[in-house]
């Protein structure tokens, strides 16, 4: 039997992942059946199982890819030079770095990943690599802000990093649930909260 070129294998796997993302974004992980997936992919069950052992492995692959891409987008934003003041950096989060995460498909898949990872130790472990990388980057970044006096000398840098991640997750959740399409009010609120004011 002739060997299938790697380019063909990669392209078919990409086709499967993209079709599955669309299905999961529209209907959720659990409400999407294998028949739904196969119909969207336009392939037979036999062809599917040459690439994935089942639906759970497919979900894990999509979760890993989605979290990794999101972490890369955020890493690029937080690596900007020269380093802006902390209020400016954080108030810019809802618009600049997470814009790729806010298309409807990616946003819906992200929310499902976070929800499902609460119930699935396997899924939670699979996305830990991207999450840990992002926390490490943010912890280092918080250290730079501490060193230039924008955070207290005894600041818990890891806790600050987790708070920034919580800010991002909270905005994505509010945008989805409460239709916050305009990031400006959220950014303005952050800037107001984070910018020191002299005592009255």
PDB file of C-alpha atoms in Angstrom, residues 19-41 54-56 58-59 112:
ATOM      1  CA  UNK A  19     -14.933  20.985  11.551  1.00  0.00           C
ATOM      2  CA  UNK A  20     -15.067  19.758  15.148  1.00  0.00           C
ATOM      3  CA  UNK A  21     -14.383  23.252  16.502  1.00  0.00           C
ATOM      4  CA  UNK A  22     -17.332  24.599  14.541  1.00  0.00           C
ATOM      5  CA  UNK A  23     -19.602  21.848  15.843  1.00  0.00           C
ATOM      6  CA  UNK A  24     -18.478  22.232  19.443  1.00  0.00           C
ATOM      7  CA  UNK A  25     -18.793  26.026  19.305  1.00  0.00           C
ATOM      8  CA  UNK A  26     -22.356  25.715  18.026  1.00  0.00           C
ATOM      9  CA  UNK A  27     -23.652  22.852  20.165  1.00  0.00           C
ATOM     10  CA  UNK A  28     -21.224  22.175  22.999  1.00  0.00           C
ATOM     11  CA  UNK A  29     -18.991  19.205  23.688  1.00  0.00           C
ATOM     12  CA  UNK A  30     -21.646  16.889  25.097  1.00  0.00           C
ATOM     13  CA  UNK A  31     -24.552  17.736  22.803  1.00  0.00           C
ATOM     14  CA  UNK A  32     -22.427  17.096  19.723  1.00  0.00           C
ATOM     15  CA  UNK A  33     -22.627  13.444  18.701  1.00  0.00           C
ATOM     16  CA  UNK A  34     -20.132  11.472  16.668  1.00  0.00           C
ATOM     17  CA  UNK A  35     -22.670  11.445  13.848  1.00  0.00           C
ATOM     18  CA  UNK A  36     -22.800  15.248  13.986  1.00  0.00           C
ATOM     19  CA  UNK A  37     -19.026  15.378  13.796  1.00  0.00           C
ATOM     20  CA  UNK A  38     -18.700  12.900  10.954  1.00  0.00           C
ATOM     21  CA  UNK A  39     -21.369  14.725   8.968  1.00  0.00           C
ATOM     22  CA  UNK A  40     -19.597  18.059   9.402  1.00  0.00           C
ATOM     23  CA  UNK A  41     -16.241  16.520   8.527  1.00  0.00           C
ATOM     24  CA  UNK A  54     -12.517   9.001  19.826  1.00  0.00           C
ATOM     25  CA  UNK A  55     -14.383  12.136  20.758  1.00  0.00           C
ATOM     26  CA  UNK A  56     -12.505  12.629  24.042  1.00  0.00           C
ATOM     27  CA  UNK A  58     -10.541  15.135  19.754  1.00  0.00           C
ATOM     28  CA  UNK A  59     -11.786  17.461  22.520  1.00  0.00           C
ATOM     29  CA  UNK A 112     -16.537  25.113  27.212  1.00  0.00           C
TER      30      UNK A 112
END
